[in-house]
Amino acid sequence: MPTTNIADLFENNRAWAAQMEKERPGFFTKLKAQQKPRYMWIGCSDSRVPANQISGLEPGEVFVHRNISNVVVPTDLNCLSVVQYAVDQLKVAHLMIVGHYGCGGVLAALQDQRIGLADNWIRHVQDVRDRHLALLEKTPVQWRHDVLCELNAIEQVVNIAHSTVIQDAWARGQKLELHAWCYGLSDGLITDLKMSVPSVNGLQAAYRDAVALVGTRERG
């Protein structure tokens, strides 16, 4: 049953903490020293897309940043500060941009829906739509939303790859690989969009191949 009162959250928290300590004695003591993640996850703010549960990782194993439609904007100092900390301080080895099928922000961009202040943010997803308009127009209508979700994740990898944080990390020889994924709300499975970039040299080829795969992927 969903909670109906804010007090329920405190009750749930205490019950959860007690259960964790019972099942795994010392869990919270160990957790204090466990902020050494190998992974960073940039995903959508959608409440149905929790990074740790989806990936099967423990708290402390994945560093997370979320916003509407998992967008990376070069002027977003919030996102870039999180990325900089993950890359420079935590030394994450993999950074995943994770979209999800059924994303409301992506649908708004696809259909030019007005939803309010967030329209200014979703404009970035509309830029992705416009860049791939020919591909979207060739796609059957029932799959265009899924296709744009995938293209958006791929484009955000390109954006983060061009950031000074990632460029500097690669320039100093740091091992860091970028990935584009898309999560399915209907089945709980992650689709690898085959956009994995270990260095600046592989970016353009990976991008070209990943976009081509979006257009040929079997659906339904």
CSV table of C-alpha atoms in Angstrom, one decimal:
chain,number,residue,atom,x,y,z
A,1,MET,CA,0.0,0.0,0.0
A,2,PRO,CA,1.3,3.5,-0.8
A,3,THR,CA,2.1,5.8,2.1
A,4,THR,CA,-0.5,8.5,2.8
A,5,ASN,CA,1.2,10.4,5.6
A,6,ILE,CA,4.7,11.9,5.9
A,7,ALA,CA,5.0,10.2,9.3
A,8,ASP,CA,4.8,6.9,7.5
A,9,LEU,CA,8.2,7.7,5.9
A,10,PHE,CA,9.9,7.9,9.3
A,11,GLU,CA,8.2,4.7,10.4
A,12,ASN,CA,9.3,3.0,7.2
A,13,ASN,CA,12.8,4.2,7.7
A,14,ARG,CA,13.1,2.9,11.2
A,15,ALA,CA,11.7,-0.5,10.2
A,16,TRP,CA,14.0,-0.7,7.2
A,17,ALA,CA,17.1,0.3,9.3
A,18,ALA,CA,16.2,-2.3,11.9
A,19,GLN,CA,15.6,-5.0,9.3
A,20,MET,CA,19.0,-4.2,7.6
A,21,GLU,CA,20.9,-4.4,10.8
A,22,LYS,CA,19.2,-7.7,11.7
A,23,GLU,CA,19.8,-9.3,8.3
A,24,ARG,CA,23.3,-7.8,7.9
A,25,PRO,CA,24.9,-6.9,11.2
A,26,GLY,CA,27.3,-4.0,10.9
A,27,PHE,CA,25.8,-2.9,7.6
A,28,PHE,CA,25.7,0.8,8.5
A,29,THR,CA,29.2,0.8,10.0
A,30,LYS,CA,30.6,-0.7,6.8
A,31,LEU,CA,28.5,1.7,4.7
A,32,LYS,CA,30.3,4.7,6.3
A,33,ALA,CA,33.6,3.6,4.6
A,34,GLN,CA,32.1,2.5,1.3
A,35,GLN,CA,32.0,5.7,-0.8
A,36,LYS,CA,34.3,4.2,-3.4
A,37,PRO,CA,32.0,3.7,-6.4
A,38,ARG,CA,33.3,2.5,-9.7
A,39,TYR,CA,30.2,3.7,-11.5
A,40,MET,CA,28.4,7.0,-12.1
A,41,TRP,CA,24.8,7.0,-13.2
A,42,ILE,CA,23.2,10.0,-14.9
A,43,GLY,CA,19.5,9.2,-15.2
A,44,CYS,CA,16.0,10.6,-15.2
A,45,SER,CA,14.3,12.0,-12.1
A,46,ASP,CA,11.4,9.6,-12.7
A,47,SER,CA,10.6,7.9,-9.4
A,48,ARG,CA,10.3,4.6,-11.2
A,49,VAL,CA,14.0,4.5,-12.2
A,50,PRO,CA,16.1,3.9,-9.0
A,51,ALA,CA,19.7,3.4,-10.0
A,52,ASN,CA,20.8,1.0,-7.3
A,53,GLN,CA,17.9,-1.4,-7.6
A,54,ILE,CA,18.0,-1.5,-11.3
A,55,SER,CA,21.7,-2.3,-11.5
A,56,GLY,CA,21.7,-4.6,-8.4
A,57,LEU,CA,24.4,-2.4,-6.7
A,58,GLU,CA,24.8,-1.7,-3.0
A,59,PRO,CA,24.7,1.8,-1.6
A,60,GLY,CA,28.1,3.3,-2.0
A,61,GLU,CA,28.7,1.4,-5.3
A,62,VAL,CA,27.1,3.9,-7.7
A,63,PHE,CA,27.3,7.7,-7.7
A,64,VAL,CA,24.1,9.2,-9.0
A,65,HIS,CA,22.9,12.4,-10.7
A,66,ARG,CA,19.3,12.7,-11.9
A,67,ASN,CA,17.3,15.3,-13.8
A,68,ILE,CA,14.3,15.5,-16.2
A,69,SER,CA,15.1,13.3,-19.2
A,70,ASN,CA,18.7,12.6,-18.2
A,71,VAL,CA,20.1,15.6,-20.0
A,72,VAL,CA,23.7,16.8,-19.9
A,73,VAL,CA,24.0,20.5,-20.7
A,74,PRO,CA,27.4,22.3,-20.9
A,75,THR,CA,26.1,25.2,-18.8
A,76,ASP,CA,24.6,23.0,-16.0
A,77,LEU,CA,27.1,23.5,-13.2
A,78,ASN,CA,25.1,21.3,-10.9
A,79,CYS,CA,25.5,18.2,-13.2
A,80,LEU,CA,29.1,19.0,-14.1
A,81,SER,CA,30.1,19.5,-10.5
A,82,VAL,CA,28.7,16.1,-9.7
A,83,VAL,CA,30.6,14.6,-12.7
A,84,GLN,CA,33.8,16.4,-11.7
A,85,TYR,CA,33.6,15.0,-8.2
A,86,ALA,CA,32.9,11.5,-9.4
A,87,VAL,CA,35.7,11.6,-12.0
A,88,ASP,CA,38.4,13.6,-10.2
A,89,GLN,CA,37.9,12.6,-6.6
A,90,LEU,CA,36.1,9.2,-6.7
A,91,LYS,CA,37.9,8.0,-9.8
A,92,VAL,CA,34.9,6.2,-11.2
A,93,ALA,CA,35.7,3.9,-14.1
A,94,HIS,CA,32.4,3.9,-15.9
A,95,LEU,CA,29.8,6.7,-16.4
A,96,MET,CA,26.4,5.7,-17.8
A,97,ILE,CA,23.8,8.0,-19.2
A,98,VAL,CA,20.6,6.0,-18.7
A,99,GLY,CA,17.4,7.0,-20.4
A,100,HIS,CA,14.1,5.1,-19.9
A,101,TYR,CA,11.4,4.1,-22.3
A,102,GLY,CA,8.1,5.9,-21.5
A,103,CYS,CA,9.9,9.1,-20.4
A,104,GLY,CA,7.4,11.9,-20.0
A,105,GLY,CA,10.0,14.6,-20.8
A,106,VAL,CA,11.0,12.9,-24.0
A,107,LEU,CA,7.4,12.5,-25.0
A,108,ALA,CA,6.7,16.2,-24.4
A,109,ALA,CA,9.7,17.0,-26.7
A,110,LEU,CA,8.5,14.6,-29.3
A,111,GLN,CA,5.0,16.0,-29.4
A,112,ASP,CA,5.7,19.7,-28.6
A,113,GLN,CA,3.7,19.5,-25.4
A,114,ARG,CA,3.7,22.5,-23.1
A,115,ILE,CA,4.2,21.5,-19.5
A,116,GLY,CA,5.5,24.7,-17.9
A,117,LEU,CA,8.9,25.9,-16.8
A,118,ALA,CA,10.4,22.6,-17.7
A,119,ASP,CA,9.8,23.4,-21.3
A,120,ASN,CA,13.0,25.4,-21.2
A,121,TRP,CA,14.9,22.3,-20.1
A,122,ILE,CA,13.1,19.9,-22.5
A,123,ARG,CA,14.2,22.2,-25.3
A,124,HIS,CA,17.5,20.3,-25.2
A,125,VAL,CA,15.6,17.0,-26.0
A,126,GLN,CA,13.8,18.8,-28.8
A,127,ASP,CA,17.2,19.7,-30.2
A,128,VAL,CA,17.9,15.9,-30.3
A,129,ARG,CA,14.5,15.4,-32.0
A,130,ASP,CA,15.3,18.0,-34.6
A,131,ARG,CA,18.8,16.6,-35.3
A,132,HIS,CA,17.4,13.2,-36.0
A,133,LEU,CA,14.1,14.2,-37.6
A,134,ALA,CA,14.7,12.1,-40.8
A,135,LEU,CA,15.2,9.0,-38.7
A,136,LEU,CA,12.1,9.7,-36.6
A,137,GLU,CA,10.0,10.3,-39.6
A,138,LYS,CA,11.0,6.9,-41.1
A,139,THR,CA,10.1,5.2,-37.8
A,140,PRO,CA,6.6,3.8,-37.3
A,141,VAL,CA,4.6,6.1,-35.1
A,142,GLN,CA,4.2,3.6,-32.3
A,143,TRP,CA,8.0,3.4,-31.9
A,144,ARG,CA,9.0,7.0,-32.2
A,145,HIS,CA,8.9,7.6,-28.5
A,146,ASP,CA,11.2,4.7,-27.8
A,147,VAL,CA,13.6,5.8,-30.6
A,148,LEU,CA,13.8,9.3,-29.2
A,149,CYS,CA,14.5,8.0,-25.7
A,150,GLU,CA,17.5,6.0,-27.2
A,151,LEU,CA,18.8,8.9,-29.3
A,152,ASN,CA,18.6,11.3,-26.3
A,153,ALA,CA,20.8,9.0,-24.2
A,154,ILE,CA,23.3,8.7,-27.0
A,155,GLU,CA,23.4,12.4,-27.6
A,156,GLN,CA,24.0,13.1,-23.9
A,157,VAL,CA,27.0,10.8,-24.0
A,158,VAL,CA,28.4,13.0,-26.7
A,159,ASN,CA,27.7,16.1,-24.6
A,160,ILE,CA,29.4,14.7,-21.5
A,161,ALA,CA,32.3,13.5,-23.6
A,162,HIS,CA,32.9,17.1,-24.8
A,163,SER,CA,32.9,18.5,-21.3
A,164,THR,CA,36.2,19.8,-19.9
A,165,VAL,CA,35.9,17.3,-17.0
A,166,ILE,CA,35.9,14.3,-19.3
A,167,GLN,CA,38.4,15.8,-21.8
A,168,ASP,CA,40.9,16.5,-19.0
A,169,ALA,CA,40.5,13.1,-17.5
A,170,TRP,CA,41.2,11.4,-20.8
A,171,ALA,CA,44.1,13.8,-21.5
A,172,ARG,CA,45.9,12.7,-18.3
A,173,GLY,CA,45.4,9.1,-19.2
A,174,GLN,CA,42.6,8.3,-16.7
A,175,LYS,CA,40.7,5.1,-17.5
A,176,LEU,CA,37.1,6.2,-17.9
A,177,GLU,CA,34.5,4.8,-20.2
A,178,LEU,CA,31.2,6.4,-21.1
A,179,HIS,CA,28.0,4.4,-21.9
A,180,ALA,CA,24.5,5.0,-23.2
A,181,TRP,CA,21.7,2.7,-21.9
A,182,CYS,CA,17.9,2.7,-21.8
A,183,TYR,CA,15.8,1.1,-19.1
A,184,GLY,CA,12.5,-0.5,-19.7
A,185,LEU,CA,9.7,0.2,-17.2
A,186,SER,CA,7.6,-2.6,-18.6
A,187,ASP,CA,10.2,-5.4,-18.1
A,188,GLY,CA,12.9,-4.0,-15.8
A,189,LEU,CA,15.6,-4.6,-18.3
A,190,ILE,CA,18.4,-2.3,-19.5
A,191,THR,CA,19.2,-2.0,-23.2
A,192,ASP,CA,22.8,-1.4,-24.1
A,193,LEU,CA,22.7,1.1,-26.9
A,194,LYS,CA,26.2,0.1,-28.0
A,195,MET,CA,27.5,3.6,-27.4
A,196,SER,CA,30.6,2.9,-25.2
A,197,VAL,CA,33.4,5.4,-25.4
A,198,PRO,CA,36.8,4.8,-23.7
A,199,SER,CA,38.6,7.8,-25.1
A,200,VAL,CA,38.1,10.9,-27.3
A,201,ASN,CA,39.4,9.0,-30.3
A,202,GLY,CA,36.5,6.5,-30.3
A,203,LEU,CA,33.7,9.1,-30.0
A,204,GLN,CA,32.7,9.7,-33.6
A,205,ALA,CA,32.7,6.1,-34.7
A,206,ALA,CA,30.8,5.0,-31.6
A,207,TYR,CA,28.2,7.7,-32.2
A,208,ARG,CA,27.8,6.9,-35.8
A,209,ASP,CA,27.3,3.2,-35.2
A,210,ALA,CA,25.0,3.7,-32.2
A,211,VAL,CA,22.7,6.0,-34.1
A,212,ALA,CA,22.6,3.5,-37.1
A,213,LEU,CA,21.7,0.7,-34.7
A,214,VAL,CA,18.7,2.7,-33.3
A,215,GLY,CA,17.3,2.9,-36.8
A,216,THR,CA,17.7,-0.9,-37.4
A,217,ARG,CA,16.9,-2.3,-33.9
A,218,GLU,CA,14.1,-4.9,-34.0
A,219,ARG,CA,11.2,-3.7,-31.9
A,220,GLY,CA,7.9,-5.2,-30.7
